[in-house]
């Protein structure tokens, strides 16, 4: 977790730039924030607990003056979110400042050794040991890059680091292992940051660091080498990213989440246009596996579950879905003949990465679907498929979910084509309905924005809600419930409708909200029975149903989805549920972009 930034410029005052870049990274954590600048008379630091705007207002982080500096926005792991634990951290003399994303696993033993040598610690973070270790290693070494290199070599765990020192005032030193870090190459200004949107306003020329790489930037150049000391040809690593700064902004919407819901037609269209050889190769690898496993966390798991259900339905190919944090038992039964599909928007989720590594250890092949080029999950898989959702800033996944569903539907169709269950003609038909999908999603947003807003007045007063479905609709019900609970803080449970009478129905009383998602015509009759059971107990029923549904007159409120192919209807069905969660959060006065206790990328187990 955490977002880090470092900026070196030849002529600009970097204080305000660092604060602006940190604001683009606030989705990575927002417990505390801090900035360190190499000033004329040493390192100047301002930091504190709280969100960037409030700490900046109280302490004027942006007022710090100098051409080189680093900043950090934190999601607490070691030590509570306090002023003392806010980054940057310094050595005893205040001549070195460090920002860090990750966890230093050997920090306790390093801290003991450093305390024995007389170092005085001010925080309870693992990060502070790095500053003191640099200080210790610099005692007999005036080459600060060599000091940095040696220090990094003695760290274990995960880190993305940016370091400044009065011993090398024009430089920012960086290193990466298991936490993301990118370099931005601007004109007379260089950046190091956790993610590309941090500096997109200034440059789209980037270098994505690999694990075990380190180096330094100054205002006009980058030096990189491997942790073993082998120099890296920087020019061969420069990429030009297609995202515009505009894509990473709110574009007039009050929240990123709403902007991202409205972006869905565009990014689904781009994803469909990107269907190519990587999907075909991925499908081929999956189909050649003895068993197909699919794993992910949270929203990405709901998309993965959809993939498993659809693939089994279309191709009769067995697919075993599992939540990535539960990987041990599944990896235990995996073999080198099996294939794992790892799904992760960020490509950095530690649970999904752990599942991937456990399967690789068993000799299984891994195909990944991620949204971030060069992310660790992508790099560690045998085959990569990239979704084209663009940066998602809202903590609640929206556009990345529908893009995942689109990409996974196509993968599932290709598998069914490989296994001979879908013929050429059917493939053509599916292709043409896919082309209509972006405009159908747009239509659904337009049809149900007002409807969701109106329903949110009712929902905002409720303490609990159920989201029920059968078959292909179950992952959509699960996702609807997750959205409501994570941003509107309403207890919401999603589960297969048939389970109601095995316990959950006990909670239902007059006006208890129950959302039903109906997708498959063949399951409609049985779902009807479940709706009646809820109505008999006074539930307030809300139906999300396809155009040709026979359940139109059944519910207290109904969203009728535009007609589409049955296995694309779930992508439409989640849209009113995203909008409902969004408007309910807003109605309750919460910021849907920054739900409490959550961070966008979860890199701790
Ligand atoms: C959903 O809104 C959450 N942001 C969360 O469940 C998320 O989907 C999960 O943490 C997985 O993230 P990933 O796709 O980046 O691996």
Coordinates of C-alpha atoms and ligand atoms in Angstrom, one line a residue:
X1 CA 0.0 0.0 0.0
X2 CA 1.1 3.7 0.2
X3 CA 2.0 6.1 -2.6
X4 CA 5.4 7.6 -3.0
X5 CA 6.7 10.4 -5.1
X6 CA 10.2 11.9 -5.8
X7 CA 10.8 15.0 -8.0
X8 CA 14.1 16.5 -9.1
X9 CA 14.0 19.6 -11.2
X10 CA 16.7 22.1 -12.4
X11 CA 14.6 25.2 -11.9
X12 CA 11.2 24.5 -10.3
X13 CA 10.2 24.7 -6.7
X14 CA 9.1 21.1 -6.1
X15 CA 7.0 21.5 -2.9
X16 CA 3.7 22.2 -4.7
X17 CA 4.4 19.7 -7.4
X18 CA 4.9 16.9 -4.9
X19 CA 1.6 17.7 -3.1
X20 CA -0.2 17.7 -6.5
X21 CA 1.4 14.4 -7.5
X22 CA 0.6 12.8 -4.1
X23 CA -3.1 13.8 -4.6
X24 CA -3.1 11.6 -7.7
X25 CA -1.9 8.7 -5.5
X26 CA -4.2 9.2 -2.6
X27 CA -6.2 6.1 -3.8
X28 CA -3.2 4.1 -2.5
X29 CA -3.7 5.2 1.1
X30 CA -4.7 8.3 3.0
X31 CA -3.9 7.8 6.6
X32 CA -1.1 10.3 6.7
X33 CA 1.1 12.4 4.4
X34 CA 4.5 14.1 4.3
X35 CA 7.0 15.9 2.2
X36 CA 10.8 16.2 2.5
X37 CA 12.7 18.8 0.5
X38 CA 16.5 19.2 0.2
X39 CA 16.7 22.9 1.0
X40 CA 19.7 25.3 1.1
X41 CA 20.4 24.5 4.8
X42 CA 19.5 20.8 4.9
X43 CA 16.5 18.6 4.7
X44 CA 13.1 20.2 5.5
X45 CA 10.2 18.0 6.5
X46 CA 6.5 18.6 7.1
X47 CA 4.1 15.7 7.8
X48 CA 1.1 14.6 9.7
X49 CA -1.8 12.2 10.1
X50 CA -4.9 12.8 7.9
X51 CA -5.8 13.3 4.3
X52 CA -3.5 15.3 2.0
X53 CA -5.7 18.4 1.8
X54 CA -6.2 18.7 5.5
X55 CA -2.5 18.2 6.4
X56 CA -1.5 20.6 3.6
X57 CA -3.9 23.2 4.9
X58 CA -2.7 22.8 8.5
X59 CA 1.0 22.6 7.8
X60 CA 1.4 23.9 4.3
X61 CA 3.4 21.0 2.8
X62 CA 3.5 22.9 -0.5
X63 CA 5.3 25.8 1.1
X64 CA 8.6 23.9 1.4
X65 CA 11.2 25.3 -1.0
X66 CA 13.8 23.5 -3.0
X67 CA 14.4 21.7 -6.3
X68 CA 14.6 18.2 -5.1
X69 CA 12.2 16.4 -2.8
X70 CA 10.1 13.3 -1.9
X71 CA 6.6 12.7 -0.6
X72 CA 4.4 10.0 0.7
X73 CA 0.8 9.2 1.3
X74 CA 0.4 6.3 3.8
X75 CA -1.9 3.3 4.4
X76 CA -0.8 2.1 7.8
X77 CA 0.8 -1.4 8.2
X78 CA 3.5 -1.1 11.0
X79 CA 2.4 1.5 13.5
X80 CA -0.8 3.4 13.8
X81 CA -1.6 6.5 11.6
X82 CA 0.0 9.2 13.7
X83 CA 2.2 12.3 13.0
X84 CA 5.3 10.4 14.2
X85 CA 4.6 7.4 11.9
X86 CA 3.9 9.6 8.9
X87 CA 6.7 9.4 6.2
X88 CA 9.3 10.7 5.4
X89 CA 11.5 9.2 8.1
X90 CA 15.0 10.4 8.9
X91 CA 18.3 9.3 10.5
X92 CA 19.5 10.7 13.8
X93 CA 21.0 13.8 12.3
X94 CA 18.2 14.6 9.8
X95 CA 20.6 14.3 6.9
X96 CA 18.8 11.5 5.1
X97 CA 15.0 11.2 4.4
X98 CA 13.2 8.1 3.3
X99 CA 9.7 7.3 1.9
X100 CA 8.7 3.6 1.5
X101 CA 5.9 1.5 0.3
X102 CA 6.0 -2.2 1.4
X103 CA 7.1 -4.1 4.5
X104 CA 10.7 -4.6 5.7
X105 CA 10.5 -8.1 7.1
X106 CA 13.9 -8.0 8.9
X107 CA 13.3 -4.6 10.5
X108 CA 13.2 -5.9 14.1
X109 CA 16.7 -7.4 13.9
X110 CA 18.1 -4.3 12.0
X111 CA 16.5 -2.0 14.6
X112 CA 18.1 -4.0 17.5
X113 CA 21.5 -3.8 15.9
X114 CA 21.1 0.0 15.2
X115 CA 19.9 0.7 18.7
X116 CA 22.9 -1.1 20.1
X117 CA 25.0 1.2 18.0
X118 CA 23.3 4.3 19.5
X119 CA 20.7 5.2 17.0
X120 CA 17.6 6.8 18.4
X121 CA 14.2 5.9 16.8
X122 CA 11.2 8.2 16.8
X123 CA 8.5 6.1 15.1
X124 CA 7.1 2.6 15.4
X125 CA 7.4 2.0 11.6
X126 CA 9.6 -0.6 9.8
X127 CA 10.6 2.2 7.4
X128 CA 12.7 4.2 9.9
X129 CA 15.3 1.5 10.1
X130 CA 16.2 2.2 6.5
X131 CA 17.1 5.8 7.3
X132 CA 19.3 4.8 10.3
X133 CA 20.9 1.9 8.3
X134 CA 21.8 4.4 5.6
X135 CA 23.3 6.7 8.2
X136 CA 25.3 3.8 9.7
X137 CA 26.6 2.6 6.3
X138 CA 27.6 6.2 5.4
X139 CA 29.9 6.5 8.4
X140 CA 33.0 5.3 6.4
X141 CA 31.8 5.8 2.9
X142 CA 31.4 9.2 1.1
X143 CA 29.8 7.7 -2.1
X144 CA 26.2 7.9 -1.1
X145 CA 25.0 5.8 -4.1
X146 CA 27.3 3.0 -2.9
X147 CA 25.8 3.5 0.7
X148 CA 22.3 3.2 -0.8
X149 CA 23.2 0.1 -2.8
X150 CA 24.7 -1.7 0.2
X151 CA 21.7 -0.7 2.4
X152 CA 19.2 -2.0 -0.1
X153 CA 21.1 -5.3 -0.3
X154 CA 20.6 -5.9 3.4
X155 CA 16.8 -5.4 3.4
X156 CA 14.4 -8.3 3.1
X157 CA 10.6 -8.0 2.4
X158 CA 9.0 -5.6 -0.1
X159 CA 9.8 -2.1 -0.9
X160 CA 9.5 0.8 -3.3
X161 CA 11.9 3.4 -1.9
X162 CA 12.8 7.0 -2.6
X163 CA 15.6 8.6 -0.6
X164 CA 17.2 12.0 -0.5
X165 CA 20.3 13.1 1.4
X166 CA 22.4 16.2 2.0
X167 CA 25.3 14.0 1.0
X168 CA 24.1 13.9 -2.6
X169 CA 21.7 17.0 -2.7
X170 CA 20.7 16.9 -6.4
X171 CA 19.7 13.2 -6.5
X172 CA 16.8 11.0 -5.5
X173 CA 17.8 7.3 -4.9
X174 CA 15.2 4.6 -5.7
X175 CA 14.8 0.8 -5.4
X176 CA 12.1 -1.6 -6.1
X177 CA 11.2 -5.1 -4.8
X178 CA 7.6 -6.4 -4.9
X179 CA 6.1 -2.9 -4.7
X180 CA 5.4 -0.9 -7.8
X181 CA 7.7 2.0 -8.9
X182 CA 7.9 3.9 -12.1
X183 CA 10.2 6.7 -13.4
X184 CA 8.8 9.7 -15.4
X185 CA 11.1 11.5 -17.7
X186 CA 10.0 15.1 -18.2
X187 CA 11.8 18.2 -19.6
X188 CA 14.1 19.5 -16.9
X189 CA 12.2 17.5 -14.4
X190 CA 12.4 13.8 -13.4
X191 CA 10.0 11.8 -11.3
X192 CA 9.9 8.6 -9.4
X193 CA 6.4 7.4 -8.2
X194 CA 4.3 4.5 -7.3
X195 CA 2.1 4.9 -10.3
X196 CA 2.0 6.7 -13.6
X197 CA -1.0 9.0 -13.0
X198 CA 1.1 10.8 -10.4
X199 CA 3.1 12.6 -13.1
X200 CA 0.9 12.3 -16.2
X201 CA 0.4 16.1 -16.2
X202 CA 4.1 16.5 -16.9
X203 CA 5.1 13.6 -19.0
X204 CA 4.0 10.3 -20.5
X205 CA 7.5 8.9 -21.0
X206 CA 8.0 6.3 -18.4
X207 CA 10.2 3.4 -17.2
X208 CA 8.5 0.6 -15.3
X209 CA 11.0 -0.7 -12.8
X210 CA 11.4 -4.5 -12.3
X211 CA 12.0 -6.1 -9.0
X212 CA 15.6 -6.0 -7.9
X213 CA 16.4 -2.7 -9.8
X214 CA 17.7 0.5 -8.2
X215 CA 19.4 3.7 -9.2
X216 CA 19.0 7.5 -9.0
X217 CA 17.5 10.4 -10.8
X218 CA 18.7 14.0 -11.0
X219 CA 16.9 16.8 -12.8
X220 CA 18.1 15.6 -16.3
X221 CA 19.1 11.9 -16.1
X222 CA 18.4 8.5 -14.8
X223 CA 20.9 5.8 -13.7
X224 CA 19.8 2.3 -13.1
X225 CA 21.4 -1.0 -12.2
X226 CA 20.4 -4.4 -10.9
X227 CA 20.8 -5.2 -7.2
X228 CA 23.8 -7.3 -8.2
X229 CA 25.4 -4.1 -9.6
X230 CA 25.0 -4.7 -13.4
X231 CA 24.2 -1.4 -15.2
X232 CA 20.9 -1.2 -17.2
X233 CA 20.5 0.5 -20.6
X234 CA 17.9 3.0 -19.6
X235 CA 17.1 4.2 -23.2
X236 CA 15.9 0.7 -24.1
X237 CA 13.4 0.7 -21.3
X238 CA 11.5 4.0 -22.0
X239 CA 7.8 3.5 -22.9
X240 CA 5.3 6.1 -24.0
X241 CA 2.0 5.5 -22.2
X242 CA -1.2 6.1 -24.1
X243 CA -3.1 7.5 -21.1
X244 CA -3.7 11.3 -21.2
X245 CA -3.6 13.3 -18.0
X246 CA -7.3 14.0 -18.8
X247 CA -8.1 10.3 -18.4
X248 CA -6.8 10.4 -14.8
X249 CA -8.9 13.4 -13.8
X250 CA -12.5 13.7 -12.8
X251 CA -13.7 15.4 -16.0
X252 CA -16.4 17.4 -14.3
X253 CA -17.9 14.5 -12.3
X254 CA -18.2 15.0 -8.6
X255 CA -16.4 11.8 -7.9
X256 CA -14.0 9.5 -9.7
X257 CA -16.4 6.6 -9.1
X258 CA -19.2 8.3 -11.1
X259 CA -16.8 9.3 -13.8
X260 CA -15.5 5.7 -14.0
X261 CA -19.1 4.3 -14.2
X262 CA -19.7 6.7 -17.1
X263 CA -16.5 5.7 -18.8
X264 CA -17.6 2.1 -19.1
X265 CA -19.0 2.2 -22.7
X266 CA -15.7 3.7 -23.8
X267 CA -13.3 1.3 -22.1
X268 CA -15.5 -1.7 -22.9
X269 CA -15.3 -0.7 -26.6
X270 CA -11.5 -0.4 -26.3
X271 CA -11.3 -3.7 -24.7
X272 CA -13.3 -5.4 -27.4
X273 CA -11.2 -3.7 -30.1
X274 CA -8.1 -5.1 -28.3
X275 CA -9.3 -8.8 -28.5
X276 CA -6.3 -10.4 -30.4
X277 CA -3.6 -12.9 -30.2
X278 CA -3.0 -12.6 -26.5
X279 CA -6.5 -13.8 -25.8
X280 CA -6.2 -16.7 -28.3
X281 CA -2.9 -17.8 -26.8
X282 CA -4.3 -17.4 -23.3
X283 CA -7.4 -19.5 -24.2
X284 CA -5.1 -22.1 -25.8
X285 CA -3.0 -22.4 -22.7
X286 CA -6.1 -22.7 -20.5
X287 CA -7.7 -25.3 -22.7
X288 CA -4.6 -27.4 -22.7
X289 CA -4.6 -27.6 -19.0
X290 CA -5.8 -30.8 -17.3
X291 CA -7.7 -28.6 -14.8
X292 CA -8.4 -24.9 -15.1
X293 CA -8.3 -22.9 -11.9
X294 CA -9.3 -19.2 -11.7
X295 CA -8.4 -17.0 -8.7
X296 CA -8.8 -13.4 -7.6
X297 CA -9.9 -11.2 -4.7
X298 CA -12.9 -9.0 -4.1
X299 CA -14.6 -7.6 -7.2
X300 CA -12.0 -9.4 -9.4
X301 CA -13.2 -12.7 -7.8
X302 CA -16.8 -12.0 -8.8
X303 CA -15.6 -11.5 -12.4
X304 CA -13.6 -14.8 -12.1
X305 CA -16.6 -16.6 -10.7
X306 CA -18.6 -15.4 -13.7
X307 CA -15.8 -16.8 -16.0
X308 CA -16.0 -20.2 -14.3
X309 CA -19.8 -20.4 -14.5
X310 CA -19.9 -19.2 -18.1
X311 CA -17.1 -21.5 -19.3
X312 CA -18.7 -24.5 -17.6
X313 CA -22.1 -23.6 -19.2
X314 CA -20.7 -23.0 -22.7
X315 CA -18.0 -25.5 -23.1
X316 CA -18.6 -28.1 -20.4
X317 CA -15.0 -27.6 -19.4
X318 CA -14.5 -27.9 -15.7
X319 CA -13.3 -24.6 -14.0
X320 CA -12.4 -24.4 -10.4
X321 CA -12.8 -20.8 -9.0
X322 CA -11.3 -19.9 -5.6
X323 CA -10.7 -16.7 -3.6
X324 CA -7.0 -16.0 -3.8
X325 CA -6.3 -15.8 0.0
X326 CA -7.5 -19.4 0.3
X327 CA -4.9 -20.6 -2.2
X328 CA -3.1 -23.2 -0.1
X329 CA -5.7 -26.0 -0.4
X330 CA -6.1 -25.5 -4.1
X331 CA -2.3 -25.2 -4.8
X332 CA -2.0 -28.5 -2.8
X333 CA -4.0 -30.4 -5.4
X334 CA -2.5 -28.6 -8.4
X335 CA 0.0 -30.2 -10.7
X336 CA 2.2 -29.3 -13.6
X337 CA -0.6 -30.3 -16.0
X338 CA -2.9 -27.6 -14.6
X339 CA -3.3 -24.0 -15.5
X340 CA -4.2 -21.0 -13.3
X341 CA -5.9 -17.9 -14.5
X342 CA -5.0 -15.0 -12.1
X343 CA -7.3 -12.0 -12.4
X344 CA -6.3 -8.7 -10.8
X345 CA -7.0 -5.1 -11.8
X346 CA -3.9 -3.7 -10.1
X347 CA -1.7 -6.8 -10.8
X348 CA -0.3 -6.2 -7.4
X349 CA -2.7 -7.9 -4.9
X350 CA -0.6 -9.9 -2.6
X351 CA -3.1 -12.8 -2.1
X352 CA -3.4 -13.3 -5.9
X353 CA 0.3 -13.1 -6.3
X354 CA 0.8 -15.7 -3.5
X355 CA -1.7 -18.0 -5.3
X356 CA 0.2 -17.5 -8.5
X357 CA 3.5 -18.3 -6.9
X358 CA 2.2 -21.4 -5.1
X359 CA 0.8 -22.7 -8.4
X360 CA 4.0 -22.0 -10.2
X361 CA 5.9 -23.9 -7.5
X362 CA 3.7 -26.9 -8.4
X363 CA 4.8 -26.5 -12.0
X364 CA 1.4 -25.2 -13.2
X365 CA 1.2 -22.6 -16.0
X366 CA -0.3 -19.2 -15.2
X367 CA -2.3 -16.9 -17.5
X368 CA -3.0 -13.4 -16.0
X369 CA -5.6 -10.7 -16.7
X370 CA -4.5 -7.4 -15.3
X371 CA -5.0 -3.7 -16.0
X372 CA -1.5 -2.5 -15.3
X373 CA 1.3 -3.0 -17.8
X374 CA 4.4 -4.3 -16.1
X375 CA 2.6 -5.2 -12.9
X376 CA 4.1 -8.0 -10.8
X377 CA 1.3 -10.5 -11.5
X378 CA 1.6 -9.9 -15.2
X379 CA 5.4 -10.2 -15.1
X380 CA 5.3 -13.5 -13.2
X381 CA 2.8 -15.2 -15.4
X382 CA 3.5 -17.3 -18.5
X383 CA 0.9 -15.5 -20.6
X384 CA -0.4 -11.9 -20.1
X385 CA -3.7 -10.5 -21.1
X386 CA -4.2 -6.8 -20.5
X387 CA -7.6 -5.2 -20.1
X388 CA -7.9 -1.7 -21.4
X389 CA -9.8 0.0 -18.6
X390 CA -7.3 2.9 -18.1
X391 CA -6.4 4.1 -14.6
X392 CA -9.2 3.6 -12.0
X393 CA -8.8 6.0 -9.2
X394 CA -12.0 5.3 -7.2
X395 CA -11.3 2.7 -4.6
X396 CA -14.5 0.8 -5.5
X397 CA -13.9 -1.1 -8.7
X398 CA -16.5 -0.3 -11.4
X399 CA -15.2 0.1 -14.9
X400 CA -12.5 -2.5 -14.2
X401 CA -15.2 -5.0 -13.2
X402 CA -17.2 -4.6 -16.4
X403 CA -14.0 -4.7 -18.5
X404 CA -13.0 -7.9 -16.7
X405 CA -16.4 -9.4 -17.4
X406 CA -16.1 -8.4 -21.1
X407 CA -12.6 -9.8 -21.4
X408 CA -13.4 -13.0 -19.5
X409 CA -16.5 -13.6 -21.6
X410 CA -14.4 -13.4 -24.7
X411 CA -11.9 -15.8 -23.2
X412 CA -14.6 -18.2 -22.2
X413 CA -16.0 -18.0 -25.8
X414 CA -12.6 -18.8 -27.3
X415 CA -12.3 -21.8 -24.9
X416 CA -15.7 -23.0 -26.1
X417 CA -14.6 -22.5 -29.7
X418 CA -11.4 -24.5 -29.1
X419 CA -13.4 -27.3 -27.5
X420 CA -15.8 -27.3 -30.5
X421 CA -18.8 -26.3 -28.5
X422 CA -19.1 -23.0 -30.4
X423 CA -19.0 -23.1 -34.2
X424 CA -17.8 -20.4 -36.6
X425 CA -21.3 -19.0 -37.3
X426 CA -22.1 -18.7 -33.6
X427 CA -18.7 -17.0 -33.0
X428 CA -19.6 -14.4 -35.7
X429 CA -23.0 -13.8 -34.1
X430 CA -21.4 -13.3 -30.6
X431 CA -18.9 -10.9 -32.2
X432 CA -21.6 -8.7 -33.6
X433 CA -23.5 -8.6 -30.3
X434 CA -20.2 -7.7 -28.6
X435 CA -19.9 -4.7 -30.9
X436 CA -23.2 -3.4 -29.6
X437 CA -22.3 -3.8 -25.9
X438 CA -20.7 -0.3 -25.4
X439 CA -23.9 1.4 -26.6
X440 CA -26.1 -0.9 -24.5
X441 CA -24.1 -0.1 -21.4
X442 CA -24.5 3.6 -22.2
X443 CA -28.2 3.1 -22.6
X444 CA -28.4 1.3 -19.3
X445 CA -26.5 4.2 -17.5
X446 CA -28.9 6.7 -19.1
X447 CA -32.0 4.7 -18.3
X448 CA -31.1 4.0 -14.6
X449 CA -29.2 6.9 -13.2
X450 CA -32.4 8.7 -12.1
X451 CA -34.0 5.4 -11.0
X452 CA -30.9 4.6 -8.8
X453 CA -30.8 8.1 -7.4
X454 CA -34.5 7.8 -6.4
X455 CA -34.0 4.3 -4.9
X456 CA -31.0 5.6 -3.0
X457 CA -33.3 7.7 -0.8
X458 CA -35.0 4.5 0.4
X459 CA -31.8 2.4 0.6
X460 CA -29.9 5.1 2.6
X461 CA -32.3 4.6 5.5
X462 CA -31.8 0.8 5.6
X463 CA -29.4 -1.1 7.8
X464 CA -29.3 -4.3 5.7
X465 CA -30.0 -5.6 2.2
X466 CA -29.9 -8.9 0.3
X467 CA -28.8 -9.3 -3.3
X468 CA -30.0 -12.6 -4.7
X469 CA -29.8 -14.4 -8.0
X470 CA -29.3 -17.8 -9.7
X471 CA -26.7 -19.1 -12.2
X472 CA -24.9 -16.5 -14.2
X473 CA -26.5 -13.7 -12.2
X474 CA -24.9 -14.8 -8.8
X475 CA -21.6 -13.0 -9.4
X476 CA -23.5 -9.8 -10.2
X477 CA -25.6 -10.1 -7.0
X478 CA -22.4 -10.6 -5.0
X479 CA -20.8 -7.6 -6.7
X480 CA -23.9 -5.4 -6.1
X481 CA -23.8 -6.3 -2.4
X482 CA -20.0 -5.6 -2.1
X483 CA -20.5 -2.2 -3.7
X484 CA -23.2 -1.2 -1.3
X485 CA -21.3 -2.4 1.7
X486 CA -17.9 -0.9 0.8
X487 CA -19.0 2.6 0.0
X488 CA -22.4 3.1 1.7
X489 CA -21.5 1.1 4.8
X490 CA -24.8 -0.8 4.7
X491 CA -24.7 -4.5 5.7
X492 CA -25.4 -6.2 2.4
X493 CA -25.2 -9.9 1.5
X494 CA -25.2 -11.5 -1.9
X495 CA -25.9 -15.2 -2.3
X496 CA -27.7 -17.7 -4.6
X497 CA -31.4 -17.1 -4.2
X498 CA -32.1 -20.8 -3.3
X499 CA -30.1 -20.4 -0.1
X500 CA -32.7 -17.9 1.4
X501 CA -34.7 -20.5 3.2
X502 CA -31.6 -22.1 4.7
X503 CA -31.2 -19.2 7.1
X504 CA -31.0 -15.7 5.7
X505 CA -34.8 -15.3 5.3
X506 CA -35.0 -15.1 9.1
X507 CA -33.9 -11.5 9.0
X508 CA -36.5 -10.4 6.5
X509 CA -39.3 -8.2 7.8
X510 CA -41.5 -5.4 6.4
X511 CA -39.6 -3.2 3.9
X512 CA -36.4 -5.2 4.1
X513 CA -34.7 -4.5 0.7
X514 CA -34.1 -7.5 -1.5
X515 CA -32.5 -7.0 -4.9
X516 CA -33.1 -9.8 -7.4
X517 CA -30.9 -10.2 -10.5
X518 CA -32.4 -12.3 -13.1
X519 CA -30.3 -13.3 -16.1
X520 CA -31.1 -16.8 -17.5
X521 CA -34.6 -17.4 -18.8
X522 CA -34.3 -21.1 -17.9
X523 CA -33.9 -20.2 -14.2
X524 CA -36.6 -17.5 -14.1
X525 CA -39.4 -19.8 -12.7
X526 CA -37.3 -20.9 -9.7
X527 CA -36.2 -17.3 -9.1
X528 CA -39.9 -16.3 -9.2
X529 CA -40.5 -18.7 -6.2
X530 CA -37.8 -17.0 -4.2
X531 CA -39.2 -13.6 -4.9
X532 CA -42.6 -14.7 -3.7
X533 CA -41.0 -16.1 -0.5
X534 CA -39.5 -12.7 0.2
X535 CA -42.7 -10.8 -0.7
X536 CA -44.7 -13.0 1.7
X537 CA -42.5 -11.7 4.5
X538 CA -43.0 -8.0 3.6
X539 CA -39.7 -7.5 1.8
X540 CA -39.3 -4.5 -0.5
X541 CA -38.3 -6.3 -3.8
X542 CA -36.2 -4.7 -6.5
X543 CA -35.8 -6.6 -9.8
X544 CA -32.9 -6.2 -12.3
X545 CA -34.3 -8.2 -15.3
X546 CA -33.8 -8.6 -19.0
X547 CA -36.3 -7.1 -21.5
X548 CA -38.0 -10.4 -22.3
X549 CA -38.4 -11.4 -18.7
X550 CA -41.7 -12.8 -17.5
X551 CA -41.1 -11.3 -14.1
X552 CA -41.9 -7.7 -15.1
X553 CA -45.0 -7.2 -12.9
X554 CA -43.5 -8.9 -9.9
X555 CA -41.3 -6.4 -8.0
X556 CA -41.9 -3.2 -6.1
X557 CA -39.3 -1.6 -8.4
X558 CA -37.9 -2.8 -11.6
X559 CA -34.9 -2.0 -13.9
X560 CA -35.5 -3.6 -17.3
X561 CA -32.2 -4.1 -19.1
X562 CA -31.8 -3.4 -22.9
X563 CA -32.0 -6.7 -24.8
X564 CA -28.7 -8.4 -25.5
X565 CA -27.1 -11.8 -25.7
X566 CA -27.9 -13.7 -22.5
X567 CA -24.3 -13.9 -21.4
X568 CA -23.7 -10.2 -22.0
X569 CA -26.7 -9.2 -19.9
X570 CA -24.8 -9.5 -16.6
X571 CA -22.5 -6.7 -17.8
X572 CA -25.6 -4.5 -18.1
X573 CA -27.1 -5.8 -14.9
X574 CA -24.3 -4.6 -12.7
X575 CA -24.6 -1.0 -13.9
X576 CA -27.8 -0.1 -11.9
X577 CA -26.3 -1.7 -8.9
X578 CA -23.1 0.4 -9.2
X579 CA -25.2 3.5 -9.5
X580 CA -27.4 2.5 -6.6
X581 CA -24.3 2.1 -4.3
X582 CA -22.8 5.3 -5.5
X583 CA -26.0 7.5 -4.9
X584 CA -26.7 5.8 -1.6
X585 CA -23.1 6.6 -0.4
X586 CA -23.6 10.2 -1.5
X587 CA -27.1 10.4 0.1
X588 CA -25.5 9.3 3.4
X589 CA -22.8 12.0 3.0
X590 CA -19.9 9.6 2.4
X591 CA -17.0 10.1 0.0
X592 CA -17.4 7.1 -2.4
X593 CA -13.9 7.5 -3.7
X594 CA -12.3 7.0 -0.3
X595 CA -14.2 4.4 1.7
X596 CA -12.9 4.0 5.3
X597 CA -10.4 1.2 6.1
X598 CA -9.9 0.4 2.4
X599 CA -7.2 1.0 -0.1
X600 CA -7.1 0.5 -3.9
X601 CA -4.3 -1.9 -4.0
X602 CA -4.0 -4.5 -1.2
X603 CA -0.4 -5.5 -0.9
X604 CA -0.5 -7.0 2.6
X605 CA -1.8 -10.5 3.4
Ligands
LIG1 C1 -13.6 -3.6 -5.0 O1 -14.4 -2.5 -5.2 C2 -12.4 -3.5 -4.3 N1 -11.6 -2.4 -4.7 C3 -11.6 -4.8 -4.1 O2 -12.5 -5.8 -3.7 C4 -10.7 -5.3 -5.2 O3 -11.5 -5.7 -6.3 C5 -9.8 -6.4 -4.7 O4 -8.9 -5.8 -3.7 C6 -8.9 -7.0 -5.8 O5 -8.0 -6.0 -6.4 P1 -7.3 -6.3 -7.7 O6 -8.3 -6.5 -8.8 O7 -6.4 -5.1 -7.9 O8 -6.5 -7.6 -7.5

